[in-house]
Short mmCIF file of C-alpha atoms in Angstrom, two decimals:
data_model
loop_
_atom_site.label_atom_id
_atom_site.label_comp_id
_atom_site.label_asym_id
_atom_site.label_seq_id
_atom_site.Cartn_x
_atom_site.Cartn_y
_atom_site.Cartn_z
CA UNK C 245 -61.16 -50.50 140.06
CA UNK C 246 -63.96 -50.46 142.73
CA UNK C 247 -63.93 -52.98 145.22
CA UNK C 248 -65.76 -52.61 148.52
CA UNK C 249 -64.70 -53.81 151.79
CA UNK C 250 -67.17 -55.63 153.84
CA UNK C 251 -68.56 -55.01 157.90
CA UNK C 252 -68.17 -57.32 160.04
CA UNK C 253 -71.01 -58.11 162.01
CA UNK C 254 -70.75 -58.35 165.97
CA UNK C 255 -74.01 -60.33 166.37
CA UNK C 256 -75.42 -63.68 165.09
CA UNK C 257 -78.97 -62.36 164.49
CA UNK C 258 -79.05 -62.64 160.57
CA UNK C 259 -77.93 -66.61 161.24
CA UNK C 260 -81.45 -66.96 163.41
CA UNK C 261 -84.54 -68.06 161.63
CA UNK C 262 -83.27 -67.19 158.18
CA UNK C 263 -82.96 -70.72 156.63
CA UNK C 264 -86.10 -72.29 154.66
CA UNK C 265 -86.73 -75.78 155.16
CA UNK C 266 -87.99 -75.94 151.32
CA UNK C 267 -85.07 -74.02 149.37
CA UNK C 268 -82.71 -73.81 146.58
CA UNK C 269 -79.38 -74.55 146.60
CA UNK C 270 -76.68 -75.85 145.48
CA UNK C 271 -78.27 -76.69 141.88
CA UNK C 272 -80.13 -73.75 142.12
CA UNK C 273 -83.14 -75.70 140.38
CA UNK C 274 -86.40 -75.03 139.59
CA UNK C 275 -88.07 -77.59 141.87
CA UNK C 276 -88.68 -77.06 145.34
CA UNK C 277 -86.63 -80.19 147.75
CA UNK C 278 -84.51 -80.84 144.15
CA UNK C 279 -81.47 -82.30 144.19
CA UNK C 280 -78.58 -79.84 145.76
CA UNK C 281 -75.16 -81.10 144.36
CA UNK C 282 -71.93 -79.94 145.24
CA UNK C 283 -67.89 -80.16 143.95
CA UNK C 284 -65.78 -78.31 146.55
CA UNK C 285 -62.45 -78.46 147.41
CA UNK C 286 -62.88 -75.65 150.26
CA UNK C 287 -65.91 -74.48 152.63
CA UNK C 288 -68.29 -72.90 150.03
CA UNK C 289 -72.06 -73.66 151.13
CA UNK C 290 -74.77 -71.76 149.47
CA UNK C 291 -78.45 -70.94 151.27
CA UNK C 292 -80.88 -68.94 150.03
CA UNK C 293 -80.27 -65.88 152.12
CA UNK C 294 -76.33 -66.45 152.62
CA UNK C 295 -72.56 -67.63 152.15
CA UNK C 296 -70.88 -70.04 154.57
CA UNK C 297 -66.80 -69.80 153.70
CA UNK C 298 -63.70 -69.97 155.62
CA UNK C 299 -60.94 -67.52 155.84
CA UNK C 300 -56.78 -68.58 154.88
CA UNK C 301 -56.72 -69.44 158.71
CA UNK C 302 -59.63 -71.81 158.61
CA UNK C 303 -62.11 -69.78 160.66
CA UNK C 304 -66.03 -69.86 159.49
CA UNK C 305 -67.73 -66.81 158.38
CA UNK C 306 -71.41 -66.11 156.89
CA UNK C 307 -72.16 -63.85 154.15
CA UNK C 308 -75.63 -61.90 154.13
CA UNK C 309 -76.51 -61.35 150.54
CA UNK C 310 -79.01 -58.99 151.57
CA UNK C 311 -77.14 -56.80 153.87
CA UNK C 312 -73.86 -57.50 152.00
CA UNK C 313 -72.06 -58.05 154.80
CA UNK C 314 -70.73 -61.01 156.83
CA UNK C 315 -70.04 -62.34 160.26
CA UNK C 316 -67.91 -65.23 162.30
CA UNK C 317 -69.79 -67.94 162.97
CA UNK C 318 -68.98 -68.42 166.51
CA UNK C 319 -71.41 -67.15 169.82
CA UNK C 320 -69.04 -68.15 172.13
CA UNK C 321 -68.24 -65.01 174.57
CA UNK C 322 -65.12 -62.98 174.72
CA UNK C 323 -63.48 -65.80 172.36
CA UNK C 324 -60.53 -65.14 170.54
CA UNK C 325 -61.20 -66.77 167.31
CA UNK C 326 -58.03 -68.81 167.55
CA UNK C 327 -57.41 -72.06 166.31
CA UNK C 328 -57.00 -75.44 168.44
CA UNK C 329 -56.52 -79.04 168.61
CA UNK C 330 -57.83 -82.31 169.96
CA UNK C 331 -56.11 -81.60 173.01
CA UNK C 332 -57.50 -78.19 173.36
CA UNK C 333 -60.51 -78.05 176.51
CA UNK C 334 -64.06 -78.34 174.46
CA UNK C 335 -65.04 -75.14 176.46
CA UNK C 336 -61.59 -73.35 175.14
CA UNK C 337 -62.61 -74.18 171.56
CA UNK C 338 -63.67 -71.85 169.09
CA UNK C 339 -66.37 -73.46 166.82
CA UNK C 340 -65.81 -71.10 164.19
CA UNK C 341 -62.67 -73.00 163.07
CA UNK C 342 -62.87 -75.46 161.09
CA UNK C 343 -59.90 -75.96 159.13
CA UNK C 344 -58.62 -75.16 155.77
CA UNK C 345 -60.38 -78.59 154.14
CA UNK C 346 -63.82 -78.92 155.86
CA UNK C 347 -66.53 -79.16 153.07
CA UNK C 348 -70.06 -79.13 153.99
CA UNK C 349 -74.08 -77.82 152.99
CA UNK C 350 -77.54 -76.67 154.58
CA UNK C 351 -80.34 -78.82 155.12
CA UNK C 352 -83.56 -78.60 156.56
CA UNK C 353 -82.18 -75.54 158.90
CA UNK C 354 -79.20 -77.23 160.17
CA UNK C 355 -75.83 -76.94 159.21
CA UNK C 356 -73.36 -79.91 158.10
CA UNK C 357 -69.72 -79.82 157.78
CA UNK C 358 -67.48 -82.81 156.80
CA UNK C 359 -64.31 -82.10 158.88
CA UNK C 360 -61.04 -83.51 158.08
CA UNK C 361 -59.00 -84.79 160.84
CA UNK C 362 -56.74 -88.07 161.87
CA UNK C 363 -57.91 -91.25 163.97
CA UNK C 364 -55.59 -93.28 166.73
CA UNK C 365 -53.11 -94.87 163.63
CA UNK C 366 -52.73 -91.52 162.25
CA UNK C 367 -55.23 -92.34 159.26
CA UNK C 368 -57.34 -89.16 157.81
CA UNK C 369 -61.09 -89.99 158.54
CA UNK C 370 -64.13 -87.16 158.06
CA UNK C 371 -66.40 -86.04 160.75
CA UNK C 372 -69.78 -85.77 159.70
CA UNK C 373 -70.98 -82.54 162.16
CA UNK C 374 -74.65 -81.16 162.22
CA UNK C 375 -75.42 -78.50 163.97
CA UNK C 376 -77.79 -75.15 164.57
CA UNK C 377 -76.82 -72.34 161.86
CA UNK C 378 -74.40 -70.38 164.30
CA UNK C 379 -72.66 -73.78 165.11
CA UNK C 380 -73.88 -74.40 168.26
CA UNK C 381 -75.09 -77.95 169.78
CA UNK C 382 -73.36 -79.48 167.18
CA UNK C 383 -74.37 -83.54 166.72
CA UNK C 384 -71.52 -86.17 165.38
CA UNK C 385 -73.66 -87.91 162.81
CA UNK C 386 -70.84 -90.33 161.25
CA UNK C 387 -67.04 -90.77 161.35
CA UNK C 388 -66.34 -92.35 157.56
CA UNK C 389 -62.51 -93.77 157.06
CA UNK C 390 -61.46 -91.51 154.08
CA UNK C 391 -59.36 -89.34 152.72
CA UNK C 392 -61.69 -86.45 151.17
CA UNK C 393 -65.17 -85.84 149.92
CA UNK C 394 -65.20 -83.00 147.19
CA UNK C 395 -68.08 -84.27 145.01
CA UNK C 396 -71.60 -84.78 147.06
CA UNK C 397 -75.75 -84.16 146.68
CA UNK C 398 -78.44 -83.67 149.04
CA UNK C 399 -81.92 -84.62 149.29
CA UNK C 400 -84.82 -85.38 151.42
CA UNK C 401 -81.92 -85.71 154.48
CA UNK C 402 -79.98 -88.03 152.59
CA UNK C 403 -76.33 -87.48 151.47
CA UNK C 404 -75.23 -88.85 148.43
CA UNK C 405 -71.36 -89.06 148.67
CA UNK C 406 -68.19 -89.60 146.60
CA UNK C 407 -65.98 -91.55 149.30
CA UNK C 408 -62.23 -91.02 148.15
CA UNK C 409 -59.59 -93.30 149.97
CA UNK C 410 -55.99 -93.28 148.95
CA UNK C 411 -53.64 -96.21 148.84
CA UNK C 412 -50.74 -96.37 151.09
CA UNK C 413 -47.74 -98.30 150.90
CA UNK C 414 -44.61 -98.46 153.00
CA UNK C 415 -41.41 -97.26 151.39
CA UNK C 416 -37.58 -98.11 152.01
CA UNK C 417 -37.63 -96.13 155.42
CA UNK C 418 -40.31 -98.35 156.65
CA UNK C 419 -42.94 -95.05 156.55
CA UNK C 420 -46.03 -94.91 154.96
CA UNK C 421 -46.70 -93.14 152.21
CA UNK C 422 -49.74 -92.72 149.44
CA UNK C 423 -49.37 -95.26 146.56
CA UNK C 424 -51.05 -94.68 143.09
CA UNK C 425 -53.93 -96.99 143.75
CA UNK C 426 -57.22 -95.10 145.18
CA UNK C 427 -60.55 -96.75 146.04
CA UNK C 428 -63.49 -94.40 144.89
CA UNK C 429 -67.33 -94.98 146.60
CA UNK C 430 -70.22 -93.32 146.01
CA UNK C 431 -72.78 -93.62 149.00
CA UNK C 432 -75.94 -92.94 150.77
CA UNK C 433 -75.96 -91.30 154.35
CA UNK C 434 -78.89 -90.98 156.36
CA UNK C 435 -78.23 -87.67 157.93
CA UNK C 436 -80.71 -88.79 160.96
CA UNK C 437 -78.31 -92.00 162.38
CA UNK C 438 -75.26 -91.82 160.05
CA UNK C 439 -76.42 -94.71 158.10
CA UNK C 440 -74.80 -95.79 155.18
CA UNK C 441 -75.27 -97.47 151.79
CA UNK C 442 -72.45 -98.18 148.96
CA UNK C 443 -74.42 -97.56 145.75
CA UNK C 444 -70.93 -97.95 143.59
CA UNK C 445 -67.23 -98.96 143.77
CA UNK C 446 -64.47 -98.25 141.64
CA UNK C 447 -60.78 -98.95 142.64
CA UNK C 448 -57.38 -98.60 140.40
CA UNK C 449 -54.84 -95.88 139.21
CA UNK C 450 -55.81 -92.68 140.26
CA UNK C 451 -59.22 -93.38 139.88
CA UNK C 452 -62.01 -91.25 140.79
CA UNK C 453 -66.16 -90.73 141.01
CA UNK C 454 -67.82 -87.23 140.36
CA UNK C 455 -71.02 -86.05 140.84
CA UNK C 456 -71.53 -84.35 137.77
CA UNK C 457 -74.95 -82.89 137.86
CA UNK C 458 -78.64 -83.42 138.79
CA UNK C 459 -81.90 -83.32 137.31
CA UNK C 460 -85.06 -84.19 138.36
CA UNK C 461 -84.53 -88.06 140.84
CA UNK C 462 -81.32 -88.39 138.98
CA UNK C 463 -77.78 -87.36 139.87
CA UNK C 464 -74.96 -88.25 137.13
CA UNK C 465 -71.68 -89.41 138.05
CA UNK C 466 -68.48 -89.97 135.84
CA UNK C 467 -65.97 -92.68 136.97
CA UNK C 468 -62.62 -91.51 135.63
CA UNK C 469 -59.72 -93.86 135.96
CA UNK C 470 -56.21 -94.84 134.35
CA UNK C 471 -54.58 -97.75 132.76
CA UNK C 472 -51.00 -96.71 134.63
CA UNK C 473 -50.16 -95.03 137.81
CA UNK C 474 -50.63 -91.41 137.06
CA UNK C 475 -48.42 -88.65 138.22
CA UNK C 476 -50.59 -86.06 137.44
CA UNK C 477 -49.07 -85.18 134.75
CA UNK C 478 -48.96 -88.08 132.26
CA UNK C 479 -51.93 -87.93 130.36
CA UNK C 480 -50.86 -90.05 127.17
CA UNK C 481 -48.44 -92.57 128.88
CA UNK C 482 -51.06 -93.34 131.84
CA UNK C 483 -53.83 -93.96 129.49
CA UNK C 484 -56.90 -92.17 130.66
CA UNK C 485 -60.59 -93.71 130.21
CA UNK C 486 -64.31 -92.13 131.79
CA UNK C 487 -67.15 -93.25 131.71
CA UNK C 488 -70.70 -91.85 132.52
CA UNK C 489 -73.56 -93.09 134.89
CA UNK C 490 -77.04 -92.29 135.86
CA UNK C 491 -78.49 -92.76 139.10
CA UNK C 492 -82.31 -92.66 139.82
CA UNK C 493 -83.60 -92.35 143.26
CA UNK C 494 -87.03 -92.77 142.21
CA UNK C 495 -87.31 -94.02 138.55
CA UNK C 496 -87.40 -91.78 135.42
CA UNK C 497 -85.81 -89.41 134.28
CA UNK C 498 -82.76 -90.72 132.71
CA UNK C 499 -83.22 -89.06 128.67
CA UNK C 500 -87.20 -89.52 129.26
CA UNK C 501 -86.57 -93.22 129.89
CA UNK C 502 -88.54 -95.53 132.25
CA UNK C 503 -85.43 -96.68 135.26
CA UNK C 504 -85.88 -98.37 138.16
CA UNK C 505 -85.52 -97.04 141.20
CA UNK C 506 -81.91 -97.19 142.90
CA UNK C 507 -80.06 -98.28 139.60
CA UNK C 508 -77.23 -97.23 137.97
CA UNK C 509 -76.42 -97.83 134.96
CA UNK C 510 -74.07 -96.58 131.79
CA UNK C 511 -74.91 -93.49 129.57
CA UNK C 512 -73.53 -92.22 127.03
CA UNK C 513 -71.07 -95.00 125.97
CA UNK C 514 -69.95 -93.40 122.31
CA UNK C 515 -68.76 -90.70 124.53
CA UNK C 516 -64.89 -91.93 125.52
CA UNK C 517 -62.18 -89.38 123.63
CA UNK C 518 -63.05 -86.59 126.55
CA UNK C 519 -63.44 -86.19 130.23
CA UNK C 520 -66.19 -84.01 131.02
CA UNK C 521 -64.92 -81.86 133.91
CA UNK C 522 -68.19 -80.01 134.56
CA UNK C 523 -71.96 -80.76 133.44
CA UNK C 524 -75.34 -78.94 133.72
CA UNK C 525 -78.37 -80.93 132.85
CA UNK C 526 -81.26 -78.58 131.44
CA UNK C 527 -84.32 -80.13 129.54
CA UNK C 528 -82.95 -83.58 128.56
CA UNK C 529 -79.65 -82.05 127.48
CA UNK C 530 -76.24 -82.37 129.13
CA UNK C 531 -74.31 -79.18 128.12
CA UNK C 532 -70.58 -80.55 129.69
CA UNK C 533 -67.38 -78.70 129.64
CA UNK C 534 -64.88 -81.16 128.55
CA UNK C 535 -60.88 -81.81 127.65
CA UNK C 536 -58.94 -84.16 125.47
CA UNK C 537 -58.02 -87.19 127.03
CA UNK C 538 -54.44 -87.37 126.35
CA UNK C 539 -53.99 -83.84 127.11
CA UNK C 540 -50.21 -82.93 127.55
CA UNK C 541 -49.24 -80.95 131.10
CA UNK C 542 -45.85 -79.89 129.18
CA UNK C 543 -46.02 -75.88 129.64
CA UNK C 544 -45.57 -75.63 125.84
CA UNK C 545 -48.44 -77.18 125.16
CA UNK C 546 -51.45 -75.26 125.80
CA UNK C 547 -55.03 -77.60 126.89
CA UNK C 548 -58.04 -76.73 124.81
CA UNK C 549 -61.12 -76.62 127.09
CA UNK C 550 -64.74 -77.43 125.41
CA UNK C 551 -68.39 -76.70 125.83
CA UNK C 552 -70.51 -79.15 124.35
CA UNK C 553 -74.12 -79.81 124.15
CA UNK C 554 -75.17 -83.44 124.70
CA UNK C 555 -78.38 -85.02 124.24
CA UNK C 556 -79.52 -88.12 126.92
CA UNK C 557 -81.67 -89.55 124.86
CA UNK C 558 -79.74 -89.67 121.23
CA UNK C 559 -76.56 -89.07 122.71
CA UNK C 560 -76.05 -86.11 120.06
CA UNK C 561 -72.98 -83.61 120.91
CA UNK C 562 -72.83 -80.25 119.24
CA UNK C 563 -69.40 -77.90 119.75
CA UNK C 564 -70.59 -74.54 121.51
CA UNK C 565 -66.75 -73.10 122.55
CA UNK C 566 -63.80 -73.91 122.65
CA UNK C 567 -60.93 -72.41 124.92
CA UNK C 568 -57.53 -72.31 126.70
CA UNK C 569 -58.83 -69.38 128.99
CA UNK C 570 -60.61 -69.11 131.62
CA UNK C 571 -63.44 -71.30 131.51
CA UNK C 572 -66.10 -72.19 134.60
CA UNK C 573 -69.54 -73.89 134.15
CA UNK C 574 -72.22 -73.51 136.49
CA UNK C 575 -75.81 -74.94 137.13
CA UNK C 576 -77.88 -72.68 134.19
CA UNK C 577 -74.87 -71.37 132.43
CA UNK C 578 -71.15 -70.64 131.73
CA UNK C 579 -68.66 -68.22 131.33
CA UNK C 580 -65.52 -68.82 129.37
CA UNK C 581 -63.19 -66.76 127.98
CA UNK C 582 -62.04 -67.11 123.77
CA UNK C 583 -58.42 -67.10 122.44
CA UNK C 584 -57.20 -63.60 120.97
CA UNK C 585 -60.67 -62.36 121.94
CA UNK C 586 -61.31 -58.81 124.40
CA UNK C 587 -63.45 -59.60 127.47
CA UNK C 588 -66.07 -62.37 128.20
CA UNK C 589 -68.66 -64.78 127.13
CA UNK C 590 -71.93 -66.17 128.69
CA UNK C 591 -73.35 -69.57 127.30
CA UNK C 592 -77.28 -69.25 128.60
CA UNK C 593 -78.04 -73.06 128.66
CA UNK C 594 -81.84 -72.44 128.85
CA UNK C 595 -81.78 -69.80 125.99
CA UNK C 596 -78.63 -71.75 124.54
CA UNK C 597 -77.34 -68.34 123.11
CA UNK C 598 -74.09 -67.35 123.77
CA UNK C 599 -73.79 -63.41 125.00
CA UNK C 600 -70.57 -61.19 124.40
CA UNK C 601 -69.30 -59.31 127.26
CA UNK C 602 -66.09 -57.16 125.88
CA UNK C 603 -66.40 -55.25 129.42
CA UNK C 604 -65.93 -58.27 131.60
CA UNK C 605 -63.07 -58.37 134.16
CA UNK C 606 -62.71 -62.43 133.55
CA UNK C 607 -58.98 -61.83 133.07
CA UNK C 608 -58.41 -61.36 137.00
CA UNK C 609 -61.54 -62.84 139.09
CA UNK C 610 -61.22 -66.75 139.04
CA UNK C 611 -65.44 -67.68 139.61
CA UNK C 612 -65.71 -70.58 141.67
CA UNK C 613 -69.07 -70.88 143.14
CA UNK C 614 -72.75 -70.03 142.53
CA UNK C 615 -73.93 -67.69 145.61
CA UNK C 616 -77.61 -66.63 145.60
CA UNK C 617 -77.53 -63.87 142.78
CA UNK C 618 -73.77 -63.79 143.37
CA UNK C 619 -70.66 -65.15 141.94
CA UNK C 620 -67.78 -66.19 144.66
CA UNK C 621 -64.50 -66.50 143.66
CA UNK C 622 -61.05 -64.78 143.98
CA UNK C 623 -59.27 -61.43 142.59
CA UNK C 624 -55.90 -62.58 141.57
CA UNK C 625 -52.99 -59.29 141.52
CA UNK C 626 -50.62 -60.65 139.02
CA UNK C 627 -48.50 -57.48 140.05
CA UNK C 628 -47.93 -58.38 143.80
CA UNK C 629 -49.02 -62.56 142.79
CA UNK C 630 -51.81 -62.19 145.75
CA UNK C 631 -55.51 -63.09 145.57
CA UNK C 632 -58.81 -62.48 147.60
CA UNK C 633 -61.77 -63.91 148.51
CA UNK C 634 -64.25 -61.80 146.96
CA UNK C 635 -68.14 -61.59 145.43
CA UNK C 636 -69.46 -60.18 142.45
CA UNK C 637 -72.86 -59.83 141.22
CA UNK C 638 -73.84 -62.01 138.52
CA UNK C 639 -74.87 -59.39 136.67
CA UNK C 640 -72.29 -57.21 137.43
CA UNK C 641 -69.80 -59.34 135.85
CA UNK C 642 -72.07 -59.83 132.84
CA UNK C 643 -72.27 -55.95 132.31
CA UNK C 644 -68.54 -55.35 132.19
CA UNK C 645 -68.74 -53.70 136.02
CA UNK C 646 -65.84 -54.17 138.72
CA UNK C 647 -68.01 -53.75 141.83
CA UNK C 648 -66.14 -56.65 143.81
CA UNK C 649 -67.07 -57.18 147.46
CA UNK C 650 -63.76 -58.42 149.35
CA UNK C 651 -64.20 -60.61 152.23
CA UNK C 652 -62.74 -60.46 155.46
CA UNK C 653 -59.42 -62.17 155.70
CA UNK C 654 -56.97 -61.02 158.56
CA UNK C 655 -53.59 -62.63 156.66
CA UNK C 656 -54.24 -60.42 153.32
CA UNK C 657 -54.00 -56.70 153.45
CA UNK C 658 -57.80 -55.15 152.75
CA UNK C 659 -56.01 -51.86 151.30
CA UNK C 660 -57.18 -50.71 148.17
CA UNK C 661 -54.93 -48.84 148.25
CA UNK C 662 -52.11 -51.47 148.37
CA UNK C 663 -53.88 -54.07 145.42
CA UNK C 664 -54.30 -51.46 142.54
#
């Protein structure tokens, strides 16, 4: 297998200058200032020239796409690059790390990471932090009381959020602990003074709000929630239910129908035996990857995954795929593996024409996130049950090739040696 190792840069000077106010990310659109929309669980920030991800320790690092190679994020001198606390001097602080949870995106050539951390009671809140590309005079734009935000959008300096905030309840001990209850919120932030607007609320069993794609002024959300608490495991018993939402920001766009601006309302309301999990919208159709709603976690029973086609306006669904494999959807296409079947497949959503890749080494690189003309994800070694960070051209992968570009990570052993 080829993999190459990447050099780390000493200086900052790609970070400088290299940001476009009028861009494409996230979505990856077509239209200049689009929508860029976001589900991320980890630091994974897209730009047009680069990568912003953190290492297993926490620690920020950039990724040139064109010199294929990457660098700390940090200018402070002679630092160490170790972690800290609150208690920790400012001056002593590294402001390359940012934990292992901080999400965050690019806008308008500043740099925004949502950092996790706990107020007075002991109650997880998230920072809002802007700040210059190499992380310096960094700006506190809003402290929100939450738990997470995995599933946001950006435009014209607003941030459209999914506000997650668990229940807690108090058990025999007298401690506190998270309850099965969850209040969801999807909200405007004005990046400028931290303003914000609740645009919808949701609150029951497990219950949760997704971004699930963007097109045009509108962003689409699915509210999933349950009848019973959920485990995460009881599908059936806890009674699942979704539903679908559009959001205009300016009016239009929802199937080619007139809506006013700021409203949400329902789509898609024959739509209820699935949850869609991931959703591209490309010419007034949704193409969704989706899964059964009582879906069984029992080992035995194995979940089959779906791509479907969806139409906004006659709310038309047409079977594409269907999988227990590997299966990841992105902005303009997906890539899925197919039961008892050698190698890959590519669903182009613009062409909708599916492409056979017998070549492709899906079987060990988990994609996770678009990255310029890149793919980032991880290299999983069932042999030694280790995995690392790692980048593959899109077309690479889509040829059958193993060129993977392994990031730096100074708890994983960069061998290759030691990983064949």
């Amino acid at each position: 297998m080829k993999k190459r190792n990447l050099v780390i840069l000493v200086f900052l000077c790609l970070l400088t200058g290299c940001m476009q106010k009028d861009r494409f990310l996230g979505n990856r659109g077509k239209e200049t200032n689009a929508f860029q929309t976001y589900f991320a669980y980890e630091t994974a920030i897209d730009t047009p020239d680069g990568f912003y991800y953190a290492d297993d320790r926490g620690f920020l690092y950039y990724f040139d796409y064109a010199a294929e190679a990457e660098t700390i994020v940090c200018n402070r001198p002679n630092c160490k690059h170790e972690d800290w606390s609150e208690r920790t001097p400012k001056e002593e602080r590294c402001s390359a790390y940012v934990g292992g949870t901080a999400t965050g995106f690019e806008n308008q050539g500043k740099l925004y990471l949502m950092e996790s951390d706990y107020s007075e009671n002991n109650r997880r809140r998230i920072r809002i932090v802007e700040s210059d590309l190499d992380r310096t005079n960094q700006r506190e734009v809003s402290v929100l009381d939450c738990d997470s935000i995995f599933s946001y959008a950006v435009k014209d300096h607003m941030l459209y959020a999914v506000i997650q905030k668990g229940e807690r309840v108090k058990n025999e001990n007298g401690s506190w602990e998270s309850g099965s209850s969850a209040k969801s919120s999807f909200c405007r932030i004005d990046l400028t003074d931290g303003a914000m607007d609740v645009l919808l609320e949701r609150e029951g069993y497990s219950n949760v709000i997704t971004i699930l794609a963007a097109c045009g002024n509108t962003l689409y959300l699915e509210y999933s929630y349950f009848e019973q608490p959920f485990d995460g495991t009881n599908y059936k018993e806890a009674r699942q239910h979704a539903e679908i939402y559009a959001y205009s920001l300016e009016g239009g766009g929802k199937g080619g129908t007139s809506m006013p601006s700021g409203e949400i309302e329902e789509i898609l309301t024959g739509f209820k035996k699935d949850q869609i999990l991931g959703a591209a919208v490309v010419d007034g159709t949704m193409f969704v990857k989706t899964a059964p709603m009582d879906r069984s976690m029992n080992e035995k029973e194995e979940t089959v995954c779906a791509l479907k086609k969806i139409s906004l306006s006659t709310e038309e669904e047409t079977l594409l795929a269907e999988t227990s494999g590997r299966f990841m959807l992105f902005q303009t296409y997906a890539v899925y593996t197919k039961d008892n079947e050698a190698g890959g497949f590519v669903y182009d959503f613009q062409t909708e024409k599916e492409i056979a890749v017998p070549d492709m080494k899906i079987q060990e690189f988990y994609p996770n996130y678009t990255a310029g003309e890149y793919i980032y994800g991880y290299l999983y070694h069932e042999a030694a049950g280790t995995s690392e960070k790692c980048f593959i051209l899109r077309s690479d992968l889509m040829e059958g090739k193993d060129s993977f570009l392994l990031l730096h990570d100074a708890d994983q052993n960069r061998s290759a040696d030691a990983v064949r």
